Coordinates of C-alpha atoms in Angstrom, one line a residue:
X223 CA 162.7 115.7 134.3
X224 CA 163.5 116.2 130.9
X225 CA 161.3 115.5 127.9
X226 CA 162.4 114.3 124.7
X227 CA 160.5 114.1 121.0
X228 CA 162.2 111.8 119.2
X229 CA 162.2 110.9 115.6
X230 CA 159.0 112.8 114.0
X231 CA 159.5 115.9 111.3
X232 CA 159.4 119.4 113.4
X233 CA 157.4 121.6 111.1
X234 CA 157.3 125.5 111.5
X235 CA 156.5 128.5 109.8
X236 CA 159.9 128.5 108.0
X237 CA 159.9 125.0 107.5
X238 CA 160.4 121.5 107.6
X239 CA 163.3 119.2 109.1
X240 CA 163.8 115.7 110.4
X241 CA 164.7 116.2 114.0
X242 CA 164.1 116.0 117.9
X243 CA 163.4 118.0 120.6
X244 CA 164.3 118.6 123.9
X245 CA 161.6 120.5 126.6
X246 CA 162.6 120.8 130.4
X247 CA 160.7 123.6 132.4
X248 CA 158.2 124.4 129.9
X249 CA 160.6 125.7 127.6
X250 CA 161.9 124.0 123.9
X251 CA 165.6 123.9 124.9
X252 CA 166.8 121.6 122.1
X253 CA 166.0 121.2 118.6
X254 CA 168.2 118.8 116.5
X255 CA 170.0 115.3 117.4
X256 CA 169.3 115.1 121.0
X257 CA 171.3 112.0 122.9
X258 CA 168.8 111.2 125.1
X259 CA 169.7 110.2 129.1
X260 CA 168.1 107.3 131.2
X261 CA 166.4 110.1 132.8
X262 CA 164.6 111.2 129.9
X263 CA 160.8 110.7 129.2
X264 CA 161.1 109.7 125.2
X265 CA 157.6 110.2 123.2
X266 CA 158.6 108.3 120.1
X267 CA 157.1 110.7 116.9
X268 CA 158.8 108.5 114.2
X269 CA 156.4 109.1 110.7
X270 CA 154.1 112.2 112.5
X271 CA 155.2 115.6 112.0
X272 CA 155.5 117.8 115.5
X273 CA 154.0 121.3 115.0
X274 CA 153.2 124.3 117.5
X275 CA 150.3 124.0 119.1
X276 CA 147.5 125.7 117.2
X277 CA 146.0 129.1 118.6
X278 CA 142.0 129.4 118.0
X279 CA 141.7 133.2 117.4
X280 CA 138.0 133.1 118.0
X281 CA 136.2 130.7 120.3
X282 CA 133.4 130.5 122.8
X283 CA 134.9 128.3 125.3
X284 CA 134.5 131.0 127.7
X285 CA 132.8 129.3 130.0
X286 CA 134.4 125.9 129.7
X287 CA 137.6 126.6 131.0
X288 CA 137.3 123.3 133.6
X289 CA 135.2 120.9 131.1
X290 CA 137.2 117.9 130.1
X291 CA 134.7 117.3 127.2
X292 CA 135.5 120.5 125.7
X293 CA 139.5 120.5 126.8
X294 CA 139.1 116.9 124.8
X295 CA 137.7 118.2 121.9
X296 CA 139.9 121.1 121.3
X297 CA 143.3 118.6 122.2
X298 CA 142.1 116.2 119.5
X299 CA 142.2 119.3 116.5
X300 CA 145.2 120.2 118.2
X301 CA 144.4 123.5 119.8
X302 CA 146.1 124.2 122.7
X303 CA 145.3 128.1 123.2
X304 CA 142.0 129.7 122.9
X305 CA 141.1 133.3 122.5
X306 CA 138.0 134.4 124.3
X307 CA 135.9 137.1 125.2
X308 CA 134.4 137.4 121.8
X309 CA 131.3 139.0 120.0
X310 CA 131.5 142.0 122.7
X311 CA 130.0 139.9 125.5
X312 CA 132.0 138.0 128.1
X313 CA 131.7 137.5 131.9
X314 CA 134.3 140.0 132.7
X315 CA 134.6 143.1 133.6
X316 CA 131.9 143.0 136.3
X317 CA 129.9 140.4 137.8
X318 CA 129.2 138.3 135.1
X319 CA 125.7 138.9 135.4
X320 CA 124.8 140.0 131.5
X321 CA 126.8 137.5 129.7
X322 CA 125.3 134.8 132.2
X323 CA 121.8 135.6 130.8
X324 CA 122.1 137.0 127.2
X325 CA 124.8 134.9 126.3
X326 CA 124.0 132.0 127.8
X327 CA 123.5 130.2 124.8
X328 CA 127.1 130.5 123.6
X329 CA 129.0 130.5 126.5
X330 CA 127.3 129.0 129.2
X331 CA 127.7 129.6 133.0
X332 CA 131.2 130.4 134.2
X333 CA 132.0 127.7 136.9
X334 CA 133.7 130.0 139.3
X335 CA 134.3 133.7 137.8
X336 CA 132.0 135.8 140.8
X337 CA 133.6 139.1 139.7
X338 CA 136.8 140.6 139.6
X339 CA 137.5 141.7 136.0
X340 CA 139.8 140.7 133.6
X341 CA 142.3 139.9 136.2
X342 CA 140.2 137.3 137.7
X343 CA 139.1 135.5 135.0
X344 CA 142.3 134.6 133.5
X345 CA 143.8 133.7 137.3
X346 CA 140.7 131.3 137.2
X347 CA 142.6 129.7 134.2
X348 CA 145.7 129.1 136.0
X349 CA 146.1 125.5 137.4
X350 CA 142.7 124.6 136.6
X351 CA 143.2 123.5 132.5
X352 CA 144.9 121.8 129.9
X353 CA 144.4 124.3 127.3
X354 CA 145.5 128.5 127.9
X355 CA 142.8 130.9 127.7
X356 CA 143.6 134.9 126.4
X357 CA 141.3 137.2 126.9
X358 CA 139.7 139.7 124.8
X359 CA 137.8 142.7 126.9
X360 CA 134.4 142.6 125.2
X361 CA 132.8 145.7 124.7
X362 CA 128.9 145.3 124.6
X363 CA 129.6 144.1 128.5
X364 CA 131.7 147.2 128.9
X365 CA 128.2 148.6 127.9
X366 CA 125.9 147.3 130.0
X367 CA 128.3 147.6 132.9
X368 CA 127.9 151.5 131.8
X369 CA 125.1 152.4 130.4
X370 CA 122.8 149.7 131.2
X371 CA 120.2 148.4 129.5
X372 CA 120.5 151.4 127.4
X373 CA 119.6 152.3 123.5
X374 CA 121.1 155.0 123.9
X375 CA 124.2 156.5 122.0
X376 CA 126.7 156.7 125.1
X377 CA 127.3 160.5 125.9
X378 CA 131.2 161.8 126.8
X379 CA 131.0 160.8 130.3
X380 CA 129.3 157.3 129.6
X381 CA 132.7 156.9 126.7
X382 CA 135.2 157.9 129.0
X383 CA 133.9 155.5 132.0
X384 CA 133.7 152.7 129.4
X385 CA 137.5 154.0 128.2
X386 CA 138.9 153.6 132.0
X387 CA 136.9 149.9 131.9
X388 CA 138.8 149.0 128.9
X389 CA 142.0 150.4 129.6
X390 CA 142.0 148.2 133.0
X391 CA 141.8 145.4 131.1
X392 CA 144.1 145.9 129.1
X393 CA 146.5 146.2 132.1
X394 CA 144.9 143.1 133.6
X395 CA 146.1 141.4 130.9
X396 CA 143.7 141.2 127.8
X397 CA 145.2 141.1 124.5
X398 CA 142.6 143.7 123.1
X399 CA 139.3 144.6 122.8
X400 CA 136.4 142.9 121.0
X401 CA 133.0 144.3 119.7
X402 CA 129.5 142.2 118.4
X403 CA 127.8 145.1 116.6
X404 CA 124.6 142.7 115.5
X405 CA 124.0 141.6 119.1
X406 CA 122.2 144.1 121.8
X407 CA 123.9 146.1 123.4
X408 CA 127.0 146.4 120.5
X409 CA 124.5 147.2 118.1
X410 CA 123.6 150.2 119.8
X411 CA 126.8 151.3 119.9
X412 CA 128.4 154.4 117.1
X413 CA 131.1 154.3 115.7
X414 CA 132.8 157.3 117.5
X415 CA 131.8 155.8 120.6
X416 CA 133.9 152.4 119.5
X417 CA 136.5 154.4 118.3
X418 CA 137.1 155.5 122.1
X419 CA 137.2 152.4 123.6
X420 CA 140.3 151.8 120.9
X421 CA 142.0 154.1 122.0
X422 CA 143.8 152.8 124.9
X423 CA 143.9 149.8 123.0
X424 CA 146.2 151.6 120.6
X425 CA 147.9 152.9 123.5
X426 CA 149.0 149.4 124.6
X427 CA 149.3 148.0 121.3
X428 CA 146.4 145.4 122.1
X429 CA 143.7 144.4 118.9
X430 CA 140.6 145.6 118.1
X431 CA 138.4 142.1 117.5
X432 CA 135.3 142.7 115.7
X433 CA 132.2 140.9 114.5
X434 CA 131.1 143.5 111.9
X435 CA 127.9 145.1 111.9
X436 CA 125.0 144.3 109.2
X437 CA 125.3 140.7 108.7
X438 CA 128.6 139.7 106.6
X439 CA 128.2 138.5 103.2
X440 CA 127.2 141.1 100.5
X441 CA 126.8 144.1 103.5
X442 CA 130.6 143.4 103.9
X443 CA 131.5 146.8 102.4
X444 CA 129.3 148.4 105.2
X445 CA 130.6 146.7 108.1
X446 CA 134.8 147.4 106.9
X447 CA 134.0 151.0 105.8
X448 CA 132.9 151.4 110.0
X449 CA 135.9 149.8 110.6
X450 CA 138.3 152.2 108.5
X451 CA 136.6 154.9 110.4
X452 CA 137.2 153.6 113.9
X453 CA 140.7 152.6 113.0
X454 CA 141.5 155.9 111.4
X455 CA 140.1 157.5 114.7
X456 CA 142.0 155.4 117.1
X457 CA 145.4 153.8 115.3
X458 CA 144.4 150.9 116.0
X459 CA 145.4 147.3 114.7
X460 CA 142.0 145.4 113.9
X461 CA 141.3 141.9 113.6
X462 CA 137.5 140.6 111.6
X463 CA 136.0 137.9 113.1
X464 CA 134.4 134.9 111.0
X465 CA 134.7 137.1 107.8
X466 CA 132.0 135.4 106.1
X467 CA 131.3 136.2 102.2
X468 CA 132.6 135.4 98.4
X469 CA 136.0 135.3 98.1
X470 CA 135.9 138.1 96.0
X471 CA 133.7 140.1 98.2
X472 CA 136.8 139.8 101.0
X473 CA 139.3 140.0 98.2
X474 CA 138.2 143.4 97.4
X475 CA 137.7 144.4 101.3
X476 CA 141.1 143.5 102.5
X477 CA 142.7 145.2 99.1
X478 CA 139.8 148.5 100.8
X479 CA 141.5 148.1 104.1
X480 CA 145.0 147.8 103.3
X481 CA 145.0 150.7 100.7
X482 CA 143.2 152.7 103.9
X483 CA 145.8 152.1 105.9
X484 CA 144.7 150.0 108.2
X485 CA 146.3 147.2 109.9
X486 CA 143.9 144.3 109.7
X487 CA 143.9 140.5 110.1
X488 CA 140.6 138.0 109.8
X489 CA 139.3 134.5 110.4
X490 CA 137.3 132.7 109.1
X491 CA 136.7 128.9 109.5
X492 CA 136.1 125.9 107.0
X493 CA 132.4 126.0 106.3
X494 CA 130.0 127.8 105.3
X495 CA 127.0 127.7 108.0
X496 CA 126.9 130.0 110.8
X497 CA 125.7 129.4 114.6
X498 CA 123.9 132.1 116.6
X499 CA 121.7 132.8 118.9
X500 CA 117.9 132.4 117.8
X501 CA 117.0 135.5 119.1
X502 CA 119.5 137.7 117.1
X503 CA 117.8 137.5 114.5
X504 CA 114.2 136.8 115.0
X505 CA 113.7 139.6 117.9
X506 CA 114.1 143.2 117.6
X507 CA 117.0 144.5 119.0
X508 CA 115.2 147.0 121.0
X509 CA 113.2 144.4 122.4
X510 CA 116.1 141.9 122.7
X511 CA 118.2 144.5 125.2
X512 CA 115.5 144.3 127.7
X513 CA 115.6 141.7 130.6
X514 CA 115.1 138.0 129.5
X515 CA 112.3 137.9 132.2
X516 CA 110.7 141.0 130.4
X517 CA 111.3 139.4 126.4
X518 CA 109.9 136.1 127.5
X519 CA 106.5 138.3 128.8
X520 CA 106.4 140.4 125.5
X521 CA 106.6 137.3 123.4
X522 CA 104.3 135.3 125.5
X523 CA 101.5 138.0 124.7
X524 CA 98.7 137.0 122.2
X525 CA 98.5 140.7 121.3
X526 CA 102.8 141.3 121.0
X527 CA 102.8 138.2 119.3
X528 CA 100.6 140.0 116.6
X529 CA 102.2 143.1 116.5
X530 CA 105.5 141.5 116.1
X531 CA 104.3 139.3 113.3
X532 CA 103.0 142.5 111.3
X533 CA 106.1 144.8 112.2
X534 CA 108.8 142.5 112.4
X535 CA 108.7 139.2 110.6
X536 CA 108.6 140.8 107.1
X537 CA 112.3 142.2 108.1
X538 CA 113.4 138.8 108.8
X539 CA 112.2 137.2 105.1
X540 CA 114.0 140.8 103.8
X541 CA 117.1 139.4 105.2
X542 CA 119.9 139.0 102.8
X543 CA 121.5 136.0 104.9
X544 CA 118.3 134.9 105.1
X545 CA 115.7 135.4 103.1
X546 CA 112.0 134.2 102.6
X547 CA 112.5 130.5 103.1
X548 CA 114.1 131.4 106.7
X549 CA 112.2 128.5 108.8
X550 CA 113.9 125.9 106.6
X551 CA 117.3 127.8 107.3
X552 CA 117.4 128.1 110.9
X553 CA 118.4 124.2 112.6
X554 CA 118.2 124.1 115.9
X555 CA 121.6 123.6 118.4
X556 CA 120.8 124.0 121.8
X557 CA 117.5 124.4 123.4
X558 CA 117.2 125.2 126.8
X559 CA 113.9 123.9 127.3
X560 CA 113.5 120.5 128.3
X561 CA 110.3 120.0 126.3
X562 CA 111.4 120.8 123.4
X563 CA 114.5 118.6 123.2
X564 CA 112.7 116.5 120.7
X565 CA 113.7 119.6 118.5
X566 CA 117.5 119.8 118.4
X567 CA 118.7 119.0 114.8
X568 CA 115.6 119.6 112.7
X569 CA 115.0 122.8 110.7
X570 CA 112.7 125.7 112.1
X571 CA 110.0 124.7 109.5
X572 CA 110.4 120.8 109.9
X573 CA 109.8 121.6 113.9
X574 CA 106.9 123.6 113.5
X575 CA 105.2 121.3 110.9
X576 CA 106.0 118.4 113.8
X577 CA 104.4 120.7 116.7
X578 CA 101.3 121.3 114.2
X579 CA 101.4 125.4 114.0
X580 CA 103.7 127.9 111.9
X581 CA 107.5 128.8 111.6
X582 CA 107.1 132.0 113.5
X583 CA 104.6 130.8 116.1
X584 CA 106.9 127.4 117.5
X585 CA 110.2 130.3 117.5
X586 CA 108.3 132.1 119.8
X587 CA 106.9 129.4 121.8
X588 CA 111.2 127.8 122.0
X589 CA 112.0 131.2 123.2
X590 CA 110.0 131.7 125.7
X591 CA 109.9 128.3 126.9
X592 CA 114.1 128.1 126.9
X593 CA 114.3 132.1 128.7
X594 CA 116.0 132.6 125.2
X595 CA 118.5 129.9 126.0
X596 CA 118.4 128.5 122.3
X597 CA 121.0 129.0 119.9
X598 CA 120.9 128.2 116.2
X599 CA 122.8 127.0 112.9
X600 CA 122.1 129.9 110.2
X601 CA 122.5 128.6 106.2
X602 CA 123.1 130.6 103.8
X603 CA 121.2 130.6 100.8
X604 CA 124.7 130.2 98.4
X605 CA 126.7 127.0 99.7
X606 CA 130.8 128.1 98.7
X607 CA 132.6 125.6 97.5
X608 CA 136.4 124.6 98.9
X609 CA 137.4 126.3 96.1
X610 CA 136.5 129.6 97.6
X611 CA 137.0 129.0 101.0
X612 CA 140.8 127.9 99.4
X613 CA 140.9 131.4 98.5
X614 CA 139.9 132.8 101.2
X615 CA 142.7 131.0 103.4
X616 CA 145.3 131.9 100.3
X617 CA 145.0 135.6 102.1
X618 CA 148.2 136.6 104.1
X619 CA 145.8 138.2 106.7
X620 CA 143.5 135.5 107.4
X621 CA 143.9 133.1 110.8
X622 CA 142.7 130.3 112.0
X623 CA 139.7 130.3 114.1
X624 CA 136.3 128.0 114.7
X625 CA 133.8 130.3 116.2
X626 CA 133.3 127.0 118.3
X627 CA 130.0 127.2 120.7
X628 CA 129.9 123.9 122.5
X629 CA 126.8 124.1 124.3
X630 CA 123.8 122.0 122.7
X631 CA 122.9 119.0 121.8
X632 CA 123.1 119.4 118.1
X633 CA 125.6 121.8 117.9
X634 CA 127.6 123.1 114.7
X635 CA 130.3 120.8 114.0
X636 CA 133.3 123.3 114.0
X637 CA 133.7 123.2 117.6
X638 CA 135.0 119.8 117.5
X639 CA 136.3 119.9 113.6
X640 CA 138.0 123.2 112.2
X641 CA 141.4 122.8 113.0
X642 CA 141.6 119.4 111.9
X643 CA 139.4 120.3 108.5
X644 CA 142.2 123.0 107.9
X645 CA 145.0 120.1 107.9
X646 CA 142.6 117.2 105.6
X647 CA 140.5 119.7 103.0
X648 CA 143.4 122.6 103.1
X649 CA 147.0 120.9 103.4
X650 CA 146.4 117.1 102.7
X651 CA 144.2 117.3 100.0
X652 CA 144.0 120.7 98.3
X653 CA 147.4 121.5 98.7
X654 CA 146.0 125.2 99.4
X655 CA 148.6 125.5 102.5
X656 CA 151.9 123.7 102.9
X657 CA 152.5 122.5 106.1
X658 CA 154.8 125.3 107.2
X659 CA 152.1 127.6 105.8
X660 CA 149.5 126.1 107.8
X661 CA 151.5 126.3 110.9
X662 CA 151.4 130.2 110.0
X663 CA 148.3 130.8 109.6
X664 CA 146.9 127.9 112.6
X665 CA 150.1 129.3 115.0
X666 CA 152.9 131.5 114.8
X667 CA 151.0 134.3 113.0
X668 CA 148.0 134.1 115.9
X669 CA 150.4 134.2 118.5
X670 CA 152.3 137.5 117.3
X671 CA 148.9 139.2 116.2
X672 CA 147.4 137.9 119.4
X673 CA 150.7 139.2 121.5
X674 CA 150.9 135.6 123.3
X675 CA 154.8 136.1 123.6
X676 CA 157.2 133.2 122.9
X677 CA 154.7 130.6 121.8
X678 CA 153.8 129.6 117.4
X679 CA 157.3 128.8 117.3
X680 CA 159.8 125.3 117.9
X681 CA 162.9 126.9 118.5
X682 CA 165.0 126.9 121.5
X683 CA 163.9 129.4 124.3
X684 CA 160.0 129.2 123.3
X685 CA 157.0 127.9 124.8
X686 CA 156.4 123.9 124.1
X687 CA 153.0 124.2 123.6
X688 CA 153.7 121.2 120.9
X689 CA 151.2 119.1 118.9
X690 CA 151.8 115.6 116.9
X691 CA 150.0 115.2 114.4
X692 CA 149.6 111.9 111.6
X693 CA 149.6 114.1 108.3
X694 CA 148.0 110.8 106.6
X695 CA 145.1 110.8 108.8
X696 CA 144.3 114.0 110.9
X697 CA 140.6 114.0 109.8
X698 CA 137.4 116.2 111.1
X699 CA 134.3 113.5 111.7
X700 CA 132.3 116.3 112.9
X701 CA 129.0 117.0 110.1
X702 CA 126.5 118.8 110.2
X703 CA 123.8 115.7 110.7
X704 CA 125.9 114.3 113.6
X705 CA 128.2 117.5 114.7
X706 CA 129.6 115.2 118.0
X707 CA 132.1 113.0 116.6
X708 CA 135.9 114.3 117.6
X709 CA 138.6 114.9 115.3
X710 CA 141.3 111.7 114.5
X711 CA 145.0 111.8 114.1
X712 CA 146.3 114.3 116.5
X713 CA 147.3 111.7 119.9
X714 CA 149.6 113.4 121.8
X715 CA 149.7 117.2 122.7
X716 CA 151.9 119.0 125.3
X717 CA 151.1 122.3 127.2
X718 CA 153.8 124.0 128.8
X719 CA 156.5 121.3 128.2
X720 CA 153.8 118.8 130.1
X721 CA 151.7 116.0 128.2
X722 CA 148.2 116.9 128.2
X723 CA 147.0 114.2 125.9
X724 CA 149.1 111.1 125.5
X725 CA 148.3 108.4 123.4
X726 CA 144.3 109.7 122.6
X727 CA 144.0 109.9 126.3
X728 CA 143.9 113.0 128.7
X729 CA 146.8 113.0 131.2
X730 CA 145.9 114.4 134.5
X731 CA 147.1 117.7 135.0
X732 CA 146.7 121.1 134.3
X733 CA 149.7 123.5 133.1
X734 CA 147.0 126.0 131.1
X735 CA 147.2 129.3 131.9
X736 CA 145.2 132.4 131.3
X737 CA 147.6 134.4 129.0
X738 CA 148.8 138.1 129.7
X739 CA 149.3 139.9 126.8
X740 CA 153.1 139.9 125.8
X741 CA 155.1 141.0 123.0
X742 CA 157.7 138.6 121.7
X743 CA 161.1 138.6 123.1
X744 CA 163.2 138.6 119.4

């Protein structure tokens, strides 16, 4: 059966026009005046504009691949592919084991993946979601799968068994490789030895994803200086993660990179908070690589408890992203602990004060209590204004993506707000995109960076992963005091040339598929 859009304004990266389209098989096959047949199903798009579906470069819906919740929440902004395996640390390749327990937080449990690598994971997409999932091999689980629980720098055997991991991967499927250089084990992990695990990424013209190493913000020029190094060593194309800072500060690294010679893209989403876990930064990474059974034992200990308090804690008031008044920084997300659930929202300090003891005292007592199962929202101590975030998403190079975590009962509102934030603060209002500029940046530019093959496009011969949107009132709900509320103005969504939300509601079926990498056709 054929399906026909009728009426609505088709908007692409090259532009706008008045007209309809035709999708049969999964495929765009018409795009003008379309005379439709008794046979047709008509979705009537009269005064909404029909755009590509939008690609989020960086999410954490891992995990969630079968959660209509989630599938719900990223429909509404208009998403329709995902991009996982971020931050270094993902179920696959291997067991799943390490991600399961140090990333539980983010990602929760996988509902099926048993092992299997790359390759399984994204045949576990097929048939079972509305949305695609591509998949990003994440290097700190190459790690552990390697070298353990290991500190260690990785010696020439240890990089060339972590090498072969990546490079099956990469034939598996994933469109690159992706590194988390503040969490354990990524942070372990040299710059030489990264630069091998880019090199068959190179070799297949995949991406090199990274969240930087040192925190973001003013330590930017640390983190992209690695980067030039690791790209210069491999010929790889990079990609920043969440490039948090001033706009000047990733005005003047991009200008650093291009003038290098490097080939690098970024994200970075519409506010200004960040989400992690609570451990990152409140444990010691040397402690943090251990076994969560082995952490929640050390922290439990009067004596450690000391020890860390002296040693440690003075680093974490030093902390530029930070800094001394951390406990009223830190609001809590998700806490695993059922005890504690009277926590999720309030600040670290506002908790403790309610528990009756100190900042550093209730963290450790949530940590231990939760098996480190607690993740955070992190502010910073200068707020930017949509002014700078404007610039920011004024850069060629940057792409859309939410760094969305949806586990938690307070969670950070970008998971269910980003994309539709982009098309209210960013097109609507501030004018800082067009609408074929957004579609860019939100769609066709993910999808060629990304090598998703013929999808970010409405043209005859492409994917119809197609999204309808009400450009007077797409809006984000989603705050920060109540993070739950889903985004308004996107109704209808097809995946795959088949409705996957229709009229607000989810349609019952499941054309998502886990994504090989591709290279467009022409």
């Amino acid at each position: 059966m054929r399906f026909v859009m009728r009426g609505g304004t088709v908007v692409d990266s090259e532009g706008m026009r008045h007209a309809d389209i035709a999708v049969q098989d999964g495929i765009v096959t018409e795009v003008g005046e379309v005379l439709p047949t008794p046979d047709d199903q008509i979705l009537d798009c009269q005064g909404r504009y029909v755009l590509p579906g939008f690609i989020d470069v960086h999410s954490h819906a891992d995990g969630f691949i079968e959660d209509e919740a989630v599938q719900r929440a990223l429909l509404k902004q208009g998403v329709t592919t995902v991009i996982a395996g971020q931050d270094g640390v993902s179920y696959a390749p291997g067991s799943g084991a390490y991600a399961s327990e140090y990333f539980a937080a983010i990602n929760g449990d996988h509902p099926h993946y048993a092992g299997g690598g790359v390759a399984a994971y994204l045949k576990g997409v097929d048939g079972r979601s509305r949305l695609n999932f591509a998949y990003l091999v994440p290097g700190g689980t190459v790690r552990s799968e390697v070298c353990g629980r290991s500190s260690a720098p990785a010696d020439e055997s240890q990089r060339a068994q972590m090498a072969a991991l990546v490079e099956e991967g990469l034939r598996e499927g994933a469109v690159g490789l992706s590194t988390g250089l503040d969490y354990v084990p990524g942070i372990f992990a040299t710059a030489d030895e990264i630069a091998a695990l880019c090199a068959p990424v190179a070799e297949a013209d995949g991406i090199y994803v990274t969240h930087m190493r040192g925190g973001y913000e003013a330590n930017s020029g640390a983190g992209v200086s690695e980067i030039v190094h690791i790209a210069e060593a491999s010929g790889a194309r990079v990609h920043i993660s969440h490039f948090h800072a001033d706009a000047d500060v990733v005005d003047e690294q991009l200008r650093f990179l291009g003038s290098s010679g490097v080939d690098a893209t970024f994200d970075a989403y519409p506010y200004t908070r960040g989400c992690t876990l609570l451990a990152m930064p409140l444990l010691p990474p040397q402690l943090s690589i251990l076994p969560a059974e082995t952490v929640v034992s050390v922290i439990s200990d009067p004596l450690e408890r000391v020890r860390l308090r002296q040693d440690w804690f003075p680093r974490v008031r030093n902390n530029a992203s930070l800094g001394p008044q951390w406990p009223s920084m830190i609001t809590l997300g998700h806490i695993a602990a059922p005890e504690f659930a009277w926590a999720h929202g309030l600040t670290l300090e506002a908790a403790a004060a309610q528990a009756g003891t100190d900042a550093i005292e209730f963290a450790l007592d949530l940590l231990a209590a939760s098996g480190l199962e607690v993740n955070a929202i992190m502010a910073v101590p200068h707020q930017r204004s949509v002014a700078d975030l404007a610039s920011i998403f004024s850069q060629d190079g940057h792409m859309g993506g939410s760094d969305g975590i949806f586990i938690g009962a307070h969670p950070h509102p970008r998971a269910r707000g980003t994309f539709a934030r982009y098309l209210r603060e960013y097109v609507r209002e501030t004018a800082t995109w067009s609408w074929p500029q957004a579609v860019q940046h939100l769609s066709t530019g993910p999808a060629a960076r990304f090598s998703l093959g013929q999808r970010g496009r409405i043209a005859a011969g492409w994917v119809a992963d197609l999204v309808v949107v009400d450009p007077s009132t797409v809006t984000d709900t989603a705050t920060y005091e109540s993070p739950l509320g889903e985004a308004a103005g996107i109704d209808d969504v097809l995946v795959a040339g088949q409705p996957v939300l229709a009229g607000g509601r989810l349609v019952k079926s499941a054309p998502g598929k886990g994504l090989r990498r591709e290279r467009t056709k022409n």
